[in-house]
Structure formats: structure tokens, C-alpha cells
Short mmCIF file of C-alpha atoms in Angstrom, two decimals:
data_model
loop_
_atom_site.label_atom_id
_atom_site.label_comp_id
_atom_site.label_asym_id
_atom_site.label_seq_id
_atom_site.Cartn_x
_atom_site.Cartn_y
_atom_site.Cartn_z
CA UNK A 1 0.00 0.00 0.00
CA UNK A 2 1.11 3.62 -0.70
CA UNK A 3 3.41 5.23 2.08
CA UNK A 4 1.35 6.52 5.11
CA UNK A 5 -2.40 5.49 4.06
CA UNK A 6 -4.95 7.80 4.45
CA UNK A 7 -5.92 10.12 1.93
CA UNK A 8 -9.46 9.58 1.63
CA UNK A 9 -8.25 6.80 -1.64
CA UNK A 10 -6.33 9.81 -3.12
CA UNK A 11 -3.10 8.00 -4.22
CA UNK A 12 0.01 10.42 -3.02
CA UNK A 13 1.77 12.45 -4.94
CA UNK A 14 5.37 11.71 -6.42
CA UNK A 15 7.04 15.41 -6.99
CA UNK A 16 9.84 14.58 -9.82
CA UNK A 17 12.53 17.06 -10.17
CA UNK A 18 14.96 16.97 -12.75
CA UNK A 19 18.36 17.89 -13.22
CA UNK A 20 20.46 20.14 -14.93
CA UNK A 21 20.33 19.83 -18.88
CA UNK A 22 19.60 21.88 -22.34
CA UNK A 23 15.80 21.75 -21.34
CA UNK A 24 14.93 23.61 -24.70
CA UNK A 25 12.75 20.42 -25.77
CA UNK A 26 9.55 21.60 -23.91
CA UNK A 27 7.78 19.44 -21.13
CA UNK A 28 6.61 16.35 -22.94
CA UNK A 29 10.75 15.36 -22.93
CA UNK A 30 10.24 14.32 -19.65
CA UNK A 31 8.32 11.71 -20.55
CA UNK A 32 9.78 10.29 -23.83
CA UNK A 33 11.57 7.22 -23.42
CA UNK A 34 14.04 7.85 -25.91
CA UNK A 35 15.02 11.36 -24.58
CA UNK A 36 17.28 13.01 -21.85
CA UNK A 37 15.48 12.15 -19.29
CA UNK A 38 14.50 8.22 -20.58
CA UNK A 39 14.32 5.94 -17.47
CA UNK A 40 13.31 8.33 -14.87
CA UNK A 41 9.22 8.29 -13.29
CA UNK A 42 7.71 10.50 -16.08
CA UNK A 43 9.38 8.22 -19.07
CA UNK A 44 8.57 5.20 -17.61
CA UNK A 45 4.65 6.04 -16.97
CA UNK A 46 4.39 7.27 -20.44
CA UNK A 47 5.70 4.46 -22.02
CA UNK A 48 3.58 1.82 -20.07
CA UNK A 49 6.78 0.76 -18.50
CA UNK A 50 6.75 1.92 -15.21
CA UNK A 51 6.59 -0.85 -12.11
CA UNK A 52 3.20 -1.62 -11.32
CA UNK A 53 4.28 -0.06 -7.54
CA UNK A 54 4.67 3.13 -8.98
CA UNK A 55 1.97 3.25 -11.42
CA UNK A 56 -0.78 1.62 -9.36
CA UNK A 57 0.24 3.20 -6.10
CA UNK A 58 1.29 6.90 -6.62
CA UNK A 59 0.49 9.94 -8.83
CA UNK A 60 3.38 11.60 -10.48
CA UNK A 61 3.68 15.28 -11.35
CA UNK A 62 7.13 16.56 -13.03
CA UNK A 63 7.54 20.27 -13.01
CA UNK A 64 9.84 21.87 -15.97
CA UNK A 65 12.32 23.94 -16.09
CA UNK A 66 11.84 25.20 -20.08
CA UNK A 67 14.41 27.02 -21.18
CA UNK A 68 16.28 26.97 -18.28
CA UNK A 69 19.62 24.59 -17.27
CA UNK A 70 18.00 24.05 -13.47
CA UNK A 71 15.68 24.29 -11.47
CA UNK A 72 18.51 27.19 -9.63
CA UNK A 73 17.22 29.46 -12.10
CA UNK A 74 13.53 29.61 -10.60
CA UNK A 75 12.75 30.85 -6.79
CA UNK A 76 11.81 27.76 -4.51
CA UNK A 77 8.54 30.05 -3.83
CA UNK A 78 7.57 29.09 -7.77
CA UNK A 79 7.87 25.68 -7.09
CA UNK A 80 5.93 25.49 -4.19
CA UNK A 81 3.22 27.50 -5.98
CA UNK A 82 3.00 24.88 -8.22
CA UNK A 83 2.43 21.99 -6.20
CA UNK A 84 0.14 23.94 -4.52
CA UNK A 85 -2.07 24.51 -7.96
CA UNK A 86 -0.94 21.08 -9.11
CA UNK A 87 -2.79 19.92 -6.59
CA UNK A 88 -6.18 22.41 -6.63
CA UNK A 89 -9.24 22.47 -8.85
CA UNK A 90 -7.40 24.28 -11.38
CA UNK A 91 -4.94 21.94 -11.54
CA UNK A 92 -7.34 19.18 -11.93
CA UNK A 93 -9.11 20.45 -14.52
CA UNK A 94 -5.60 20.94 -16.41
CA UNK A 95 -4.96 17.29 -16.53
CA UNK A 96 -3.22 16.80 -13.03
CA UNK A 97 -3.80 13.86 -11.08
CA UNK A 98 -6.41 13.87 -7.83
CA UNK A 99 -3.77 13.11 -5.35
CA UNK A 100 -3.52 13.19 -1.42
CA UNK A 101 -2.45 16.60 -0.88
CA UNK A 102 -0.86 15.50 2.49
CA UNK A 103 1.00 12.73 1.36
CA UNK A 104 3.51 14.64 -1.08
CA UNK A 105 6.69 13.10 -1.94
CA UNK A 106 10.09 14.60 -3.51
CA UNK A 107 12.02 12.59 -6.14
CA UNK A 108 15.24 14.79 -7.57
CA UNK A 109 18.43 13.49 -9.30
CA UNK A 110 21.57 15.71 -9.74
CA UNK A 111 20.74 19.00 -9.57
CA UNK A 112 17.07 17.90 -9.16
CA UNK A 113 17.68 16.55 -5.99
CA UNK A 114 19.87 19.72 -4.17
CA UNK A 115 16.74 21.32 -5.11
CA UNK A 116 14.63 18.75 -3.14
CA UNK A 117 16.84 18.86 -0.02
CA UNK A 118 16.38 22.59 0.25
CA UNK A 119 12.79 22.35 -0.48
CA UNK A 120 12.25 19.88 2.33
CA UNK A 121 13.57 22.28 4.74
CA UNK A 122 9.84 23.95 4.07
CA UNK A 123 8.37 21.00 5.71
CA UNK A 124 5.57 21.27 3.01
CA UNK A 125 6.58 18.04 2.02
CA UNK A 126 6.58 13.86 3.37
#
């Protein structure tokens, strides 16, 4: 079962950050298999090929930094502000999954994940 339970059967919500790159490709990059990003979360759910303990058990969001090298190039405050719509009405109604907005979880690799760390210390996050 997903970490923590709860959630009124809202699966929780997997926050994937990514690292530094060219990030000129747009969003959808994040999830093609063949890309710079193949193998991570976003990739792996688009492609059908995620584990069925990800894909069964959590809903994944993957913020982009377009145009930008990092995620050092936006304020942490931006971020946050997008979980927090990610996970509103709004952001339901733009395609984002109905997840447990108490049960949200931070996923970064290389510069994705110094990101994460400092986020954390906003205790916003599981």
C-alpha cells in the first residue's frame, strides 16, 4: 500500500525534479523514453513501462524547467506555488492527477535533488 495510508483513496503524490540539462525540448521530454530524461518516473509512466508499484500506487507530477539549465534558475517560492495549484481544482481540470495533498513526496536526481533537499527544509513536504 502507498506510504502513510490515508488520503481519503487519493493516491500520493510523487514530486519529480529533474536535473540540470539543455531543457529547450519543452515538457513532454520528460516523458519520452528515448530522450534526456529516458528511465526516470515520467518516461517510464508514459511508455507503459513503469513498475506496477509506482503506477498503481502513486500519482506523479514533473515540473519543468523550459528554457532553463536548473531548477537554480527559478525561486523555490515558484515551485511550491506549483504543487500547490498542481494539486487544486485548477490543476485538476488541467490534466493533473487527484492526489492526497498531504502525502507529497520529492524525487530529484543531480541538480534535481539539491533542489529537493532545500525544499524539504519547508516541511511542506513527506
Amino acid at each position: 500500500p502507498p506510504p502513510g495510508g490515508g488520503g481519503g483513496g487519493k493516491p500520493p503524490l510523487i514530486v519529480v525534479l529533474h536535473g540540470a540539462g539543455i531543457n529547450k525540448e519543452g515538457v513532454w521530454s520528460l516523458a519520452d523514453p528515448q530522450g534526456e530524461h529516458a528511465g526516470l518516473a515520467p518516461s517510464l509512466l508514459a511508455s507503459g513501462r513503469a513498475p506496477a508499484e509506482l503506477s498503481e500506487n502513486f500519482a506523479v507530477i514533473a515540473p519543468y524547467a523550459a528554457g532553463k539549465t536548473s531548477f537554480y534558475e527559478e525561486p523555490r517560492k515558484r515551485l511550491l506555488q506549483f504543487v500547490a495549484w498542481a494539486l487544486s481544482d485548477d490543476g485538476r481540470r488541467a490534466g493533473c492527477p487527484d492526489a492526497d495533498p498531504d502525502r507529497v513526496f520529492l524525487f530529484g536526481f543531480s541538480d534535481g535533488a539539491t533542489v529537493g533537499v532545500e525544499l524539504l527544509t519547508t516541511k511542506r513536504f513527506a
